PDB file of C-alpha atoms in Angstrom:
ATOM      1  CA  MET A   1      38.439 -14.191 -29.430  1.00 40.00           C
ATOM      2  CA  ASN A   2      39.109 -11.787 -26.556  1.00 43.00           C
ATOM      3  CA  ARG A   3      37.680 -11.779 -23.030  1.00 39.00           C
ATOM      4  CA  ALA A   4      35.066  -9.101 -23.775  1.00 42.00           C
ATOM      5  CA  GLN A   5      33.712 -11.084 -26.704  1.00 40.00           C
ATOM      6  CA  ILE A   6      33.404 -14.204 -24.574  1.00 36.00           C
ATOM      7  CA  LEU A   7      31.460 -12.371 -21.873  1.00 40.00           C
ATOM      8  CA  SER A   8      29.302 -10.230 -24.129  1.00 38.00           C
ATOM      9  CA  PRO A   9      26.505 -12.771 -24.794  1.00 39.00           C
ATOM     10  CA  VAL A  10      26.072 -13.383 -21.093  1.00 39.00           C
ATOM     11  CA  ALA A  11      26.435  -9.742 -20.094  1.00 39.00           C
ATOM     12  CA  ALA A  12      23.839  -8.786 -22.636  1.00 38.00           C
ATOM     13  CA  ALA A  13      21.170 -10.899 -20.944  1.00 42.00           C
ATOM     14  CA  PRO A  14      18.114  -8.763 -20.243  1.00 44.00           C
ATOM     15  CA  ALA A  15      18.130  -7.190 -16.781  1.00 45.00           C
ATOM     16  CA  VAL A  16      14.621  -5.774 -17.025  1.00 49.00           C
ATOM     17  CA  ARG A  17      11.296  -6.953 -18.359  1.00 49.00           C
ATOM     18  CA  PRO A  18      11.344  -6.670 -22.190  1.00 54.00           C
ATOM     19  CA  PRO A  19       8.738  -4.379 -23.794  1.00 56.00           C
ATOM     20  CA  GLY A  20       6.975  -7.397 -25.307  1.00 62.00           C
ATOM     21  CA  GLN A  21       6.495  -8.963 -21.900  1.00 69.00           C
ATOM     22  CA  ALA A  22       5.228  -5.670 -20.494  1.00 73.00           C
ATOM     23  CA  ARG A  23       2.634  -5.449 -23.274  1.00 81.00           C
ATOM     24  CA  GLU A  24       1.616  -9.033 -22.626  1.00 81.00           C
ATOM     25  CA  ALA A  25       1.242  -8.297 -18.905  1.00 79.00           C
ATOM     26  CA  LEU A  26      -0.927  -5.275 -19.715  1.00 83.00           C
ATOM     27  CA  ARG A  27      -3.055  -7.372 -22.065  1.00 86.00           C
ATOM     28  CA  VAL A  28      -3.575 -10.030 -19.398  1.00 85.00           C
ATOM     29  CA  PHE A  29      -4.491  -7.370 -16.844  1.00 86.00           C
ATOM     30  CA  LEU A  30      -7.030  -5.729 -19.146  1.00 88.00           C
ATOM     31  CA  ARG A  31      -8.629  -9.112 -19.869  1.00 89.00           C
ATOM     32  CA  ASN A  32      -9.208  -9.580 -16.147  1.00 88.00           C
ATOM     33  CA  ARG A  33     -12.665  -8.076 -15.662  1.00 91.00           C
ATOM     34  CA  THR A  34     -12.499  -7.932 -11.887  1.00 93.00           C
ATOM     35  CA  ALA A  35      -9.123  -6.170 -12.004  1.00 92.00           C
ATOM     36  CA  VAL A  36     -10.418  -3.631 -14.524  1.00 94.00           C
ATOM     37  CA  PHE A  37     -13.495  -3.108 -12.346  1.00 96.00           C
ATOM     38  CA  GLY A  38     -11.226  -2.501  -9.356  1.00 94.00           C
ATOM     39  CA  LEU A  39      -9.139  -0.018 -11.353  1.00 94.00           C
ATOM     40  CA  LEU A  40     -12.211   1.913 -12.529  1.00 96.00           C
ATOM     41  CA  LEU A  41     -13.653   1.917  -9.018  1.00 95.00           C
ATOM     42  CA  LEU A  42     -10.407   3.227  -7.551  1.00 94.00           C
ATOM     43  CA  LEU A  43     -10.152   5.920 -10.233  1.00 94.00           C
ATOM     44  CA  LEU A  44     -13.713   7.015  -9.418  1.00 94.00           C
ATOM     45  CA  ILE A  45     -12.919   7.206  -5.696  1.00 93.00           C
ATOM     46  CA  LEU A  46      -9.722   9.149  -6.401  1.00 92.00           C
ATOM     47  CA  ALA A  47     -11.566  11.561  -8.695  1.00 92.00           C
ATOM     48  CA  VAL A  48     -14.224  12.289  -6.074  1.00 90.00           C
ATOM     49  CA  THR A  49     -11.811  12.693  -3.178  1.00 89.00           C
ATOM     50  CA  LEU A  50      -9.204  14.734  -5.046  1.00 87.00           C
ATOM     51  CA  ALA A  51     -11.850  17.031  -6.504  1.00 86.00           C
ATOM     52  CA  GLY A  52     -13.606  17.321  -3.120  1.00 79.00           C
ATOM     53  CA  PRO A  53     -12.774  20.991  -2.443  1.00 77.00           C
ATOM     54  CA  TRP A  54     -14.244  21.970  -5.819  1.00 84.00           C
ATOM     55  CA  LEU A  55     -17.248  19.622  -5.676  1.00 81.00           C
ATOM     56  CA  MET A  56     -18.268  20.605  -2.160  1.00 84.00           C
ATOM     57  CA  PRO A  57     -16.388  23.678  -0.956  1.00 85.00           C
ATOM     58  CA  GLY A  58     -16.577  24.279   2.753  1.00 84.00           C
ATOM     59  CA  ASP A  59     -15.433  22.972   6.100  1.00 86.00           C
ATOM     60  CA  PRO A  60     -16.320  19.323   6.827  1.00 89.00           C
ATOM     61  CA  PHE A  61     -16.315  20.172  10.569  1.00 89.00           C
ATOM     62  CA  GLU A  62     -18.964  22.855  10.126  1.00 89.00           C
ATOM     63  CA  ILE A  63     -22.393  22.236  11.668  1.00 88.00           C
ATOM     64  CA  ALA A  64     -24.777  21.886   8.714  1.00 83.00           C
ATOM     65  CA  ALA A  65     -27.948  20.425  10.209  1.00 84.00           C
ATOM     66  CA  ALA A  66     -29.516  19.175  13.405  1.00 85.00           C
ATOM     67  CA  PRO A  67     -27.643  16.302  15.077  1.00 87.00           C
ATOM     68  CA  MET A  68     -28.321  12.822  13.651  1.00 88.00           C
ATOM     69  CA  GLU A  69     -30.571  13.911  10.799  1.00 87.00           C
ATOM     70  CA  PRO A  70     -31.349  10.851   8.619  1.00 88.00           C
ATOM     71  CA  PRO A  71     -30.346  10.679   4.945  1.00 88.00           C
ATOM     72  CA  GLY A  72     -32.563  12.715   2.637  1.00 82.00           C
ATOM     73  CA  SER A  73     -32.947  15.688   4.952  1.00 79.00           C
ATOM     74  CA  GLU A  74     -33.081  19.199   3.535  1.00 76.00           C
ATOM     75  CA  TYR A  75     -29.605  20.278   4.691  1.00 76.00           C
ATOM     76  CA  ALA A  76     -27.730  16.973   4.611  1.00 79.00           C
ATOM     77  CA  LEU A  77     -28.314  14.630   1.680  1.00 84.00           C
ATOM     78  CA  LEU A  78     -26.673  11.642   3.383  1.00 88.00           C
ATOM     79  CA  GLY A  79     -27.653  12.714   6.872  1.00 87.00           C
ATOM     80  CA  SER A  80     -25.682  14.326   9.689  1.00 88.00           C
ATOM     81  CA  ASP A  81     -23.574  12.925  12.501  1.00 90.00           C
ATOM     82  CA  TYR A  82     -23.994  13.324  16.242  1.00 88.00           C
ATOM     83  CA  LEU A  83     -22.810  16.954  16.078  1.00 88.00           C
ATOM     84  CA  GLY A  84     -24.814  17.884  12.999  1.00 89.00           C
ATOM     85  CA  ARG A  85     -21.913  17.721  10.526  1.00 91.00           C
ATOM     86  CA  ASP A  86     -22.778  16.785   6.944  1.00 90.00           C
ATOM     87  CA  VAL A  87     -21.866  13.132   6.327  1.00 91.00           C
ATOM     88  CA  LEU A  88     -21.537  13.652   2.565  1.00 90.00           C
ATOM     89  CA  MET A  89     -19.159  16.564   3.132  1.00 91.00           C
ATOM     90  CA  GLY A  90     -17.122  14.376   5.452  1.00 91.00           C
ATOM     91  CA  LEU A  91     -16.976  11.543   2.922  1.00 91.00           C
ATOM     92  CA  VAL A  92     -15.803  13.811   0.114  1.00 91.00           C
ATOM     93  CA  HIS A  93     -13.198  15.675   2.173  1.00 90.00           C
ATOM     94  CA  GLY A  94     -12.147  12.801   4.436  1.00 89.00           C
ATOM     95  CA  GLY A  95     -11.106  10.496   1.624  1.00 89.00           C
ATOM     96  CA  ARG A  96      -8.015  12.578   0.879  1.00 89.00           C
ATOM     97  CA  ALA A  97      -6.534  12.088   4.345  1.00 88.00           C
ATOM     98  CA  THR A  98      -7.369   8.380   4.391  1.00 89.00           C
ATOM     99  CA  LEU A  99      -5.862   7.720   0.962  1.00 91.00           C
ATOM    100  CA  LEU A 100      -2.821   9.892   1.707  1.00 91.00           C
ATOM    101  CA  VAL A 101      -2.054   7.954   4.883  1.00 90.00           C
ATOM    102  CA  GLY A 102      -2.557   4.680   3.032  1.00 89.00           C
ATOM    103  CA  VAL A 103      -0.200   5.565   0.181  1.00 91.00           C
ATOM    104  CA  VAL A 104       2.527   7.134   2.348  1.00 93.00           C
ATOM    105  CA  ALA A 105       2.441   4.264   4.845  1.00 92.00           C
ATOM    106  CA  ALA A 106       2.545   1.694   2.038  1.00 91.00           C
ATOM    107  CA  VAL A 107       5.500   3.425   0.350  1.00 93.00           C
ATOM    108  CA  LEU A 108       7.399   3.586   3.641  1.00 94.00           C
ATOM    109  CA  SER A 109       6.591  -0.058   4.393  1.00 93.00           C
ATOM    110  CA  VAL A 110       7.776  -1.198   0.958  1.00 93.00           C
ATOM    111  CA  LEU A 111      10.962   0.892   1.119  1.00 94.00           C
ATOM    112  CA  ILE A 112      11.955  -0.537   4.487  1.00 95.00           C
ATOM    113  CA  GLY A 113      11.037  -4.062   3.433  1.00 94.00           C
ATOM    114  CA  VAL A 114      12.892  -3.889   0.122  1.00 94.00           C
ATOM    115  CA  VAL A 115      16.079  -2.485   1.680  1.00 95.00           C
ATOM    116  CA  VAL A 116      16.115  -5.068   4.485  1.00 95.00           C
ATOM    117  CA  GLY A 117      15.167  -7.975   2.225  1.00 94.00           C
ATOM    118  CA  ALA A 118      17.571  -6.992  -0.559  1.00 94.00           C
ATOM    119  CA  LEU A 119      20.568  -6.695   1.750  1.00 94.00           C
ATOM    120  CA  ALA A 120      19.715  -9.929   3.562  1.00 94.00           C
ATOM    121  CA  GLY A 121      19.188 -11.921   0.371  1.00 93.00           C
ATOM    122  CA  TYR A 122      22.189 -10.543  -1.487  1.00 92.00           C
ATOM    123  CA  TYR A 123      24.890 -10.685   1.186  1.00 92.00           C
ATOM    124  CA  GLY A 124      23.664 -13.717   3.144  1.00 88.00           C
ATOM    125  CA  GLY A 125      25.770 -14.915   6.064  1.00 90.00           C
ATOM    126  CA  TRP A 126      25.759 -12.842   9.237  1.00 93.00           C
ATOM    127  CA  VAL A 127      24.036  -9.933   7.469  1.00 93.00           C
ATOM    128  CA  ASP A 128      21.129 -12.204   6.574  1.00 93.00           C
ATOM    129  CA  ASP A 129      21.002 -13.647  10.089  1.00 94.00           C
ATOM    130  CA  LEU A 130      21.028 -10.222  11.757  1.00 95.00           C
ATOM    131  CA  LEU A 131      18.406  -8.654   9.475  1.00 95.00           C
ATOM    132  CA  MET A 132      16.115 -11.672   9.656  1.00 94.00           C
ATOM    133  CA  ARG A 133      16.291 -11.683  13.471  1.00 94.00           C
ATOM    134  CA  ILE A 134      15.259  -8.016  13.418  1.00 94.00           C
ATOM    135  CA  THR A 135      12.472  -8.878  10.985  1.00 94.00           C
ATOM    136  CA  GLU A 136      11.259 -11.684  13.225  1.00 92.00           C
ATOM    137  CA  PHE A 137      11.279  -9.325  16.221  1.00 92.00           C
ATOM    138  CA  PHE A 138       8.969  -6.890  14.428  1.00 90.00           C
ATOM    139  CA  GLN A 139       6.898  -9.755  13.071  1.00 89.00           C
ATOM    140  CA  VAL A 140       6.001 -11.122  16.508  1.00 87.00           C
ATOM    141  CA  LEU A 141       5.126  -7.707  17.936  1.00 84.00           C
ATOM    142  CA  PRO A 142       1.382  -6.957  18.107  1.00 87.00           C
ATOM    143  CA  ALA A 143       1.280  -4.573  15.143  1.00 85.00           C
ATOM    144  CA  LEU A 144      -1.782  -2.584  16.210  1.00 84.00           C
ATOM    145  CA  LEU A 145      -0.556  -2.227  19.785  1.00 87.00           C
ATOM    146  CA  PHE A 146       2.910  -1.126  18.647  1.00 87.00           C
ATOM    147  CA  ALA A 147       1.388   1.429  16.266  1.00 88.00           C
ATOM    148  CA  MET A 148      -0.823   2.732  19.092  1.00 88.00           C
ATOM    149  CA  VAL A 149       2.247   3.228  21.286  1.00 89.00           C
ATOM    150  CA  LEU A 150       4.114   5.107  18.542  1.00 88.00           C
ATOM    151  CA  VAL A 151       1.152   7.369  17.761  1.00 88.00           C
ATOM    152  CA  THR A 152       0.587   8.094  21.442  1.00 86.00           C
ATOM    153  CA  LEU A 153       4.258   8.936  22.035  1.00 87.00           C
ATOM    154  CA  PHE A 154       4.604  11.279  19.058  1.00 85.00           C
ATOM    155  CA  SER A 155       1.064  12.799  18.966  1.00 81.00           C
ATOM    156  CA  PRO A 156      -1.674  11.688  16.549  1.00 83.00           C
ATOM    157  CA  THR A 157      -0.978  13.530  13.298  1.00 85.00           C
ATOM    158  CA  LEU A 158      -1.255  12.206   9.758  1.00 87.00           C
ATOM    159  CA  ALA A 159       2.535  12.061   9.492  1.00 89.00           C
ATOM    160  CA  THR A 160       3.033  10.075  12.703  1.00 90.00           C
ATOM    161  CA  ILE A 161       0.138   7.747  11.843  1.00 90.00           C
ATOM    162  CA  ALA A 162       1.601   7.030   8.397  1.00 91.00           C
ATOM    163  CA  ILE A 163       5.080   6.467   9.847  1.00 92.00           C
ATOM    164  CA  ALA A 164       3.734   4.216  12.606  1.00 91.00           C
ATOM    165  CA  ILE A 165       1.824   2.080  10.104  1.00 91.00           C
ATOM    166  CA  GLY A 166       4.839   1.842   7.803  1.00 92.00           C
ATOM    167  CA  VAL A 167       7.175   0.875  10.648  1.00 91.00           C
ATOM    168  CA  VAL A 168       4.998  -2.025  11.816  1.00 90.00           C
ATOM    169  CA  SER A 169       3.991  -3.467   8.428  1.00 90.00           C
ATOM    170  CA  TRP A 170       7.196  -3.991   6.409  1.00 92.00           C
ATOM    171  CA  THR A 171       8.118  -7.531   7.458  1.00 92.00           C
ATOM    172  CA  GLY A 172       6.152  -9.354   4.761  1.00 91.00           C
ATOM    173  CA  THR A 173       7.754  -7.272   2.013  1.00 93.00           C
ATOM    174  CA  ALA A 174      11.198  -7.897   3.518  1.00 94.00           C
ATOM    175  CA  ARG A 175      10.749 -11.664   3.387  1.00 93.00           C
ATOM    176  CA  LEU A 176       9.438 -11.473  -0.169  1.00 93.00           C
ATOM    177  CA  ALA A 177      12.355  -9.303  -1.305  1.00 94.00           C
ATOM    178  CA  ARG A 178      14.841 -11.620   0.409  1.00 94.00           C
ATOM    179  CA  ALA A 179      13.392 -14.646  -1.377  1.00 93.00           C
ATOM    180  CA  GLU A 180      13.587 -12.884  -4.744  1.00 91.00           C
ATOM    181  CA  PHE A 181      17.193 -11.821  -4.206  1.00 93.00           C
ATOM    182  CA  LEU A 182      18.188 -15.314  -3.119  1.00 92.00           C
ATOM    183  CA  ARG A 183      16.616 -16.643  -6.319  1.00 90.00           C
ATOM    184  CA  LEU A 184      18.096 -14.071  -8.688  1.00 90.00           C
ATOM    185  CA  LYS A 185      21.591 -13.389  -7.367  1.00 88.00           C
ATOM    186  CA  ARG A 186      23.029 -16.517  -9.056  1.00 86.00           C
ATOM    187  CA  ARG A 187      21.567 -15.794 -12.493  1.00 88.00           C
ATOM    188  CA  GLU A 188      23.943 -15.533 -15.427  1.00 88.00           C
ATOM    189  CA  TYR A 189      23.550 -11.796 -15.977  1.00 87.00           C
ATOM    190  CA  VAL A 190      24.341 -11.133 -12.292  1.00 88.00           C
ATOM    191  CA  LEU A 191      27.464 -13.285 -12.473  1.00 86.00           C
ATOM    192  CA  ALA A 192      28.469 -11.452 -15.641  1.00 89.00           C
ATOM    193  CA  GLU A 193      28.166  -8.096 -13.863  1.00 87.00           C
ATOM    194  CA  ARG A 194      30.478  -9.359 -11.117  1.00 85.00           C
ATOM    195  CA  VAL A 195      33.034 -10.577 -13.674  1.00 87.00           C
ATOM    196  CA  ILE A 196      33.204  -7.199 -15.413  1.00 88.00           C
ATOM    197  CA  GLY A 197      33.766  -5.482 -12.054  1.00 83.00           C
ATOM    198  CA  ALA A 198      30.369  -4.013 -11.190  1.00 82.00           C
ATOM    199  CA  GLY A 199      30.013  -2.929  -7.576  1.00 87.00           C
ATOM    200  CA  ASN A 200      27.565  -4.444  -5.118  1.00 88.00           C
ATOM    201  CA  GLY A 201      25.421  -1.315  -5.154  1.00 89.00           C
ATOM    202  CA  ARG A 202      24.928  -1.470  -8.905  1.00 90.00           C
ATOM    203  CA  ILE A 203      24.189  -5.201  -8.837  1.00 90.00           C
ATOM    204  CA  ILE A 204      21.635  -4.863  -6.025  1.00 90.00           C
ATOM    205  CA  TRP A 205      19.714  -1.794  -7.149  1.00 90.00           C
ATOM    206  CA  ARG A 206      20.189  -1.712 -10.919  1.00 88.00           C
ATOM    207  CA  VAL A 207      20.481  -5.371 -11.894  1.00 89.00           C
ATOM    208  CA  ILE A 208      18.644  -7.614  -9.428  1.00 90.00           C
ATOM    209  CA  LEU A 209      15.961  -5.216  -8.115  1.00 90.00           C
ATOM    210  CA  PRO A 210      14.386  -4.477 -11.546  1.00 87.00           C
ATOM    211  CA  ASN A 211      13.940  -8.212 -12.072  1.00 86.00           C
ATOM    212  CA  ALA A 212      12.373  -8.619  -8.631  1.00 87.00           C
ATOM    213  CA  MET A 213       9.864  -5.801  -9.105  1.00 85.00           C
ATOM    214  CA  ALA A 214       6.868  -7.869 -10.251  1.00 82.00           C
ATOM    215  CA  PRO A 215       6.005  -9.471  -6.877  1.00 87.00           C
ATOM    216  CA  LEU A 216       7.096  -6.319  -5.030  1.00 89.00           C
ATOM    217  CA  ILE A 217       4.642  -4.207  -7.053  1.00 87.00           C
ATOM    218  CA  VAL A 218       1.845  -6.572  -6.079  1.00 86.00           C
ATOM    219  CA  SER A 219       2.961  -6.401  -2.448  1.00 87.00           C
ATOM    220  CA  ALA A 220       3.007  -2.589  -2.554  1.00 88.00           C
ATOM    221  CA  THR A 221      -0.495  -2.490  -4.009  1.00 87.00           C
ATOM    222  CA  LEU A 222      -1.906  -4.712  -1.292  1.00 85.00           C
ATOM    223  CA  ALA A 223      -0.015  -2.736   1.368  1.00 88.00           C
ATOM    224  CA  ILE A 224      -2.103   0.322   0.513  1.00 89.00           C
ATOM    225  CA  GLY A 225      -5.306  -1.488   1.446  1.00 87.00           C
ATOM    226  CA  THR A 226      -3.737  -2.770   4.662  1.00 87.00           C
ATOM    227  CA  ALA A 227      -2.591   0.740   5.603  1.00 89.00           C
ATOM    228  CA  ILE A 228      -6.066   2.198   4.980  1.00 89.00           C
ATOM    229  CA  LEU A 229      -7.595  -0.409   7.292  1.00 88.00           C
ATOM    230  CA  PHE A 230      -4.873   0.295   9.860  1.00 88.00           C
ATOM    231  CA  GLU A 231      -5.618   4.026   9.810  1.00 86.00           C
ATOM    232  CA  ALA A 232      -9.325   3.334  10.235  1.00 85.00           C
ATOM    233  CA  GLY A 233      -8.578   1.060  13.186  1.00 85.00           C
ATOM    234  CA  LEU A 234      -6.420   3.671  14.917  1.00 87.00           C
ATOM    235  CA  SER A 235      -9.061   6.362  14.357  1.00 83.00           C
ATOM    236  CA  PHE A 236     -11.767   4.014  15.628  1.00 81.00           C
ATOM    237  CA  LEU A 237      -9.759   3.720  18.851  1.00 82.00           C
ATOM    238  CA  GLY A 238      -9.523   7.502  19.138  1.00 80.00           C
ATOM    239  CA  LEU A 239      -5.917   7.798  17.896  1.00 84.00           C
ATOM    240  CA  GLY A 240      -6.616   9.618  14.641  1.00 82.00           C
ATOM    241  CA  ASP A 241      -5.794  13.260  13.961  1.00 83.00           C
ATOM    242  CA  PRO A 242      -8.778  15.152  15.441  1.00 84.00           C
ATOM    243  CA  ASN A 243      -8.065  18.235  13.325  1.00 86.00           C
ATOM    244  CA  ILE A 244      -8.279  16.560   9.900  1.00 87.00           C
ATOM    245  CA  MET A 245     -11.390  14.831   8.623  1.00 89.00           C
ATOM    246  CA  SER A 246     -10.914  11.227   7.555  1.00 89.00           C
ATOM    247  CA  TRP A 247     -13.163   8.217   7.075  1.00 91.00           C
ATOM    248  CA  GLY A 248     -11.629   6.583  10.121  1.00 88.00           C
ATOM    249  CA  LEU A 249     -12.314   9.666  12.229  1.00 89.00           C
ATOM    250  CA  MET A 250     -15.941   9.664  11.090  1.00 91.00           C
ATOM    251  CA  ILE A 251     -16.347   6.050  12.198  1.00 90.00           C
ATOM    252  CA  GLY A 252     -14.505   6.548  15.477  1.00 86.00           C
ATOM    253  CA  SER A 253     -16.339   9.693  16.556  1.00 87.00           C
ATOM    254  CA  ASN A 254     -19.789   8.306  15.717  1.00 89.00           C
ATOM    255  CA  ARG A 255     -19.369   4.758  17.011  1.00 86.00           C
ATOM    256  CA  PRO A 256     -21.367   5.397  20.253  1.00 87.00           C
ATOM    257  CA  TYR A 257     -24.374   6.326  18.109  1.00 88.00           C
ATOM    258  CA  ILE A 258     -24.263   3.457  15.625  1.00 87.00           C
ATOM    259  CA  LEU A 259     -27.735   2.217  16.646  1.00 87.00           C
ATOM    260  CA  THR A 260     -29.430   5.610  16.358  1.00 88.00           C
ATOM    261  CA  ALA A 261     -27.407   7.137  13.509  1.00 88.00           C
ATOM    262  CA  TRP A 262     -26.200   4.112  11.564  1.00 90.00           C
ATOM    263  CA  TRP A 263     -25.509   6.140   8.422  1.00 90.00           C
ATOM    264  CA  ALA A 264     -22.767   8.176  10.124  1.00 91.00           C
ATOM    265  CA  VAL A 265     -20.777   4.965  10.678  1.00 91.00           C
ATOM    266  CA  THR A 266     -21.959   2.732   7.845  1.00 92.00           C
ATOM    267  CA  LEU A 267     -21.305   5.159   4.978  1.00 93.00           C
ATOM    268  CA  PRO A 268     -17.636   5.914   5.772  1.00 93.00           C
ATOM    269  CA  GLY A 269     -17.215   2.207   6.525  1.00 92.00           C
ATOM    270  CA  ALA A 270     -18.621   1.416   3.074  1.00 94.00           C
ATOM    271  CA  ALA A 271     -16.190   3.926   1.529  1.00 93.00           C
ATOM    272  CA  ILE A 272     -13.267   2.175   3.215  1.00 93.00           C
ATOM    273  CA  PHE A 273     -14.603  -1.228   2.141  1.00 93.00           C
ATOM    274  CA  LEU A 274     -14.948  -0.184  -1.498  1.00 94.00           C
ATOM    275  CA  THR A 275     -11.489   1.388  -1.566  1.00 93.00           C
ATOM    276  CA  VAL A 276      -9.783  -1.649  -0.049  1.00 92.00           C
ATOM    277  CA  LEU A 277     -11.792  -3.920  -2.358  1.00 93.00           C
ATOM    278  CA  ALA A 278     -10.662  -1.931  -5.408  1.00 94.00           C
ATOM    279  CA  VAL A 279      -7.015  -2.067  -4.317  1.00 92.00           C
ATOM    280  CA  SER A 280      -7.260  -5.808  -3.634  1.00 91.00           C
ATOM    281  CA  LEU A 281      -8.787  -6.495  -7.051  1.00 92.00           C
ATOM    282  CA  ILE A 282      -6.030  -4.491  -8.714  1.00 92.00           C
ATOM    283  CA  GLY A 283      -3.416  -6.404  -6.717  1.00 88.00           C
ATOM    284  CA  ASP A 284      -4.885  -9.746  -7.765  1.00 87.00           C
ATOM    285  CA  GLY A 285      -4.949  -8.611 -11.384  1.00 88.00           C
ATOM    286  CA  LEU A 286      -1.327  -7.467 -11.222  1.00 87.00           C
ATOM    287  CA  ASN A 287      -0.330 -10.770  -9.666  1.00 84.00           C
ATOM    288  CA  ASP A 288      -1.912 -12.685 -12.543  1.00 82.00           C
ATOM    289  CA  ALA A 289      -0.460 -10.336 -15.146  1.00 82.00           C
ATOM    290  CA  LEU A 290       3.097 -10.152 -13.801  1.00 79.00           C
ATOM    291  CA  ASN A 291       3.462 -13.798 -12.789  1.00 71.00           C
ATOM    292  CA  PRO A 292       4.341 -15.842 -15.888  1.00 59.00           C
ATOM    293  CA  THR A 293       3.245 -19.106 -14.234  1.00 56.00           C
ATOM    294  CA  LEU A 294      -0.317 -17.771 -13.914  1.00 52.00           C
ATOM    295  CA  ARG A 295      -0.722 -16.493 -17.460  1.00 50.00           C
ATOM    296  CA  GLY A 296      -1.494 -19.943 -18.746  1.00 46.00           C
ATOM    297  CA  ARG A 297      -4.858 -19.747 -17.050  1.00 45.00           C
ATOM    298  CA  GLU A 298      -5.960 -17.036 -19.474  1.00 44.00           C
TER     299      GLU A 298
END
């Protein structure tokens, strides 16, 4: 029996989730009523916001009615804000900017976290020490304050807001990725790849990372909700992009009039709440579906 035959059973160990396990995860997810509700709610929100220009063509900054008209008025179904802008128009058009910032910031956060965590967990030693000290430095920084500084320095645009949120919110993903790589790097199929001469790059990104994706997918899903709340917080403090309508901008610009025109603040706040709720429910459902230790509860 030659060397290749000896190694072949180990080398052939699955490096990704088998199709049967993926179908089982999907079945568990679909049996979770709250997760399915969250998915349907998010799809509805996406449909409305993405189809906004066709549903309600026009400029959300245009004056449509008298200032602070209550809901049900002739020219503004959900009322108008302190300038007379249509709140419904703002909700439909503003969701695109809010969701875009949330997704881009979450993707950037996950990318940074995965790269830092993967390198720290795989190499260990001084690389792990250095990267974890950097992670701890960012972790102890006041995230909102640091994001405010970055946005102020580089001007408040959607791009800078998304980058600022991503830069300050990657530490949790980094620690999660590090833990997964520490757990998986001594598995048999990883050792087999080393024996047959696979490079570190292949082992990290094509062997270990696919097996660590389940918790990272859950983390990425929840990061979207966190980024949406972050964008709303920055806009509430007056650091949003004033030239692009967003739910956070609607809340921030109307906050002085919350007692006299509650709808101009409450309705975009409710939109943010429902979106973050939907994302959180989906994240919980994915966690139950992708975590084998939780499937027994079904």
